Coordinates of C-alpha atoms in Angstrom, one line a residue:
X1 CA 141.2 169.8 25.9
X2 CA 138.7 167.1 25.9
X3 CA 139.3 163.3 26.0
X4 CA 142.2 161.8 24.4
X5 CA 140.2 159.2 22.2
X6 CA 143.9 158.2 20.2
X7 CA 144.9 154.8 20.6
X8 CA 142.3 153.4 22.4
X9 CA 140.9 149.9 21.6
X10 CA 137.5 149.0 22.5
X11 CA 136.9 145.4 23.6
X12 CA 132.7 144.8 23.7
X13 CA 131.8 142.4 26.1
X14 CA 128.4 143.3 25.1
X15 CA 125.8 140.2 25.5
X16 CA 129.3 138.5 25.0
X17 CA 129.3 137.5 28.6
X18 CA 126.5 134.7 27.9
X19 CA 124.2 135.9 31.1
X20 CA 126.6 135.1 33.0
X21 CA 128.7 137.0 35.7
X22 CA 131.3 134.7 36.1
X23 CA 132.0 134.1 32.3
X24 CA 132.5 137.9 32.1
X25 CA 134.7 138.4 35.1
X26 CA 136.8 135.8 32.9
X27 CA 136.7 137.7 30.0
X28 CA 137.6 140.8 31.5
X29 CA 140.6 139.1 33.7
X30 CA 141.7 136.6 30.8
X31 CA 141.4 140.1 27.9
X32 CA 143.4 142.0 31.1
X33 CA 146.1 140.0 30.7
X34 CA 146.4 140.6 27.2
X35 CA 145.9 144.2 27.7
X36 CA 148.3 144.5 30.1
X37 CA 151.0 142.3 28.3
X38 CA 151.0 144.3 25.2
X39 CA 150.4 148.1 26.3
X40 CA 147.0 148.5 24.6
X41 CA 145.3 151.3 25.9
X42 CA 141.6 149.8 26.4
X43 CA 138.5 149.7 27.5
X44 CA 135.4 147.6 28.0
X45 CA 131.8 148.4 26.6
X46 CA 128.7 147.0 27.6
X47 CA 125.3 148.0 26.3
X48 CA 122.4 148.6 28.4
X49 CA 118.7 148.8 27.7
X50 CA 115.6 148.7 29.7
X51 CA 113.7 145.4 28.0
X52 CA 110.6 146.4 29.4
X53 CA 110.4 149.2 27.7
X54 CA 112.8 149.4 24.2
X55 CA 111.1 145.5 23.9
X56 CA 106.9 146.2 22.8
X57 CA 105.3 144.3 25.5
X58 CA 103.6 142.0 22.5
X59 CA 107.2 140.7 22.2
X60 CA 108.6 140.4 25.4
X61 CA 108.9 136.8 25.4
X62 CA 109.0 136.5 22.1
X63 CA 111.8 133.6 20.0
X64 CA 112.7 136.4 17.3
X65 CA 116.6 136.1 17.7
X66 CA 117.2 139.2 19.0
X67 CA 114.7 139.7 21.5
X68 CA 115.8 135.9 22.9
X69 CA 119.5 136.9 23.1
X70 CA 118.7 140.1 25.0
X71 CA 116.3 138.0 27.4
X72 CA 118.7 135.0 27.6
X73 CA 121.8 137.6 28.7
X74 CA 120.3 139.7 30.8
X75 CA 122.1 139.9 34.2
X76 CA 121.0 142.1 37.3
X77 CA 122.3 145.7 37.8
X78 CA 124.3 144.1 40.5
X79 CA 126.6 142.0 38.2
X80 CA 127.1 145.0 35.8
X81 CA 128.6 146.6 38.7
X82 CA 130.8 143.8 40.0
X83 CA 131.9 143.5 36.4
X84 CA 132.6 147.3 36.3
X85 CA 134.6 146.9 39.4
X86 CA 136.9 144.2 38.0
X87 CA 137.7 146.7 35.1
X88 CA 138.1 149.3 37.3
X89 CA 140.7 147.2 39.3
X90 CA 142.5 146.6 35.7
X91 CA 142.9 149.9 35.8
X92 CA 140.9 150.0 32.0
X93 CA 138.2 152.4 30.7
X94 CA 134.9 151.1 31.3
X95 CA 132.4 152.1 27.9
X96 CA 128.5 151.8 27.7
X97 CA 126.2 152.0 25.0
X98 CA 122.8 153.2 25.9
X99 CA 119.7 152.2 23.5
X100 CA 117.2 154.2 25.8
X101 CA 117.5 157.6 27.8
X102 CA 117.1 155.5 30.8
X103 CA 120.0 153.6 30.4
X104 CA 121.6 156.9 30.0
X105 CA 120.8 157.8 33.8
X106 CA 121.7 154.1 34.7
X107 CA 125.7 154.3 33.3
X108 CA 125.8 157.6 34.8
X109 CA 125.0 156.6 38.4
X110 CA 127.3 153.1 37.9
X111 CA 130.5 155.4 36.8
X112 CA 131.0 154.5 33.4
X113 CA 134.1 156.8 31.9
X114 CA 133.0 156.7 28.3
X115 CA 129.7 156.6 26.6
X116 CA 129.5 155.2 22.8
X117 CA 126.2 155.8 20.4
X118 CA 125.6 152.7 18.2
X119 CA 125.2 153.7 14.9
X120 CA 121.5 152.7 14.9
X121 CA 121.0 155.1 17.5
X122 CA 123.0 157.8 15.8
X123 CA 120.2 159.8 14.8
X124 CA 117.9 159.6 17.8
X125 CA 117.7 162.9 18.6
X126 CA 115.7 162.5 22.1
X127 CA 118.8 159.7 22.5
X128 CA 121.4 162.0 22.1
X129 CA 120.3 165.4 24.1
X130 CA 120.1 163.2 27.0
X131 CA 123.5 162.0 26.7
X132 CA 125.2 165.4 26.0
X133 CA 123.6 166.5 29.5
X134 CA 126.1 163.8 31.1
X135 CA 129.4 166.0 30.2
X136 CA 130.6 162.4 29.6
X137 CA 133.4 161.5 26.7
X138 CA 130.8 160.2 23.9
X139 CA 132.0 157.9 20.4
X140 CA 129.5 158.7 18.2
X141 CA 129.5 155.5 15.7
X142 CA 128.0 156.9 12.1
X143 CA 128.2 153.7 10.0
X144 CA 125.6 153.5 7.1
X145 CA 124.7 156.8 7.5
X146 CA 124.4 159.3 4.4
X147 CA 126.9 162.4 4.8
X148 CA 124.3 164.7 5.9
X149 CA 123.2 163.0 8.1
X150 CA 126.7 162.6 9.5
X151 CA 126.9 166.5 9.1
X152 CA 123.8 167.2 11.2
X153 CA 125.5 165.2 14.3
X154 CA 128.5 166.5 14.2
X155 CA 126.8 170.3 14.1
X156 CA 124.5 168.7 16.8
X157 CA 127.5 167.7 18.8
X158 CA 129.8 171.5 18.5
X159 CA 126.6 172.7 19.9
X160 CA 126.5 170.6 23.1

């Protein structure tokens, strides 16, 4: 039987945690609380993605709003992990979403429990053989996508 998916809320901390490590420890402990409170069976997802390469190098430093958000929130690898260890000591999931097979290898080695596929990313084939070598429980978000397409990851996924 593979990994019990039911119930489970997904709380994205994402770029949430403003660059900062110590705003996100406080979202994780102050959500914890919560979590704990209530009986929610939960986890945390982040998102990872190598700037210097998913970012054109034209663009690096550029002000589109995007690209400045993911510049502006960037924290070391170092601070992922102590975040991931303050989930960890919550006793919660810890989720990832990678945008680049690189990031793949990244949540991997860290220990992550659960990877998620943005929508966006849902059809990047390259994107998702990588991830079905980890073994790892994957959420596979489809939204927007026409039903074939839809069809061709779920036959994708059967085979994997």
């Amino acid at each position: 039987m593979g990994f019990n998916f039911k119930d489970l809320f997904i709380l994205d901390i994402a770029n949430n945690h403003q660059g900062s490590l110590n705003h996100g420890l406080e979202i994780i402990n102050q959500h914890s609380k919560i979590i704990k409170k209530n009986q929610v069976r939960a986890g945390f997802k982040f998102q990872f993605r190598n700037l210097e390469t998913f970012i054109h190098k034209d663009y690096l430093k550029s002000e589109i709003k995007h690209i400045k958000r993911f510049n502006e929130t960037k924290i070391s690898d170092n601070d992922y992990k102590k975040l991931l260890k303050e989930i960890k000591k919550h006793n919660l999931l810890s989720i990832c979403t990678p945008f680049d097979e690189e990031s793949v290898d990244k949540i991997v080695d860290f220990g992550f429990d659960i990877l998620k596929i943005a929508s966006c990313s849902s059809n990047d084939w390259p994107l998702l053989e990588k991830i079905s070598e980890t073994n790892l429980p994957t959420i596979i978000s489809t939204g927007g996508l026409e039903i074939d397409e839809i069809d061709n990851i779920v036959s994708f996924a059967e085979h994997r």
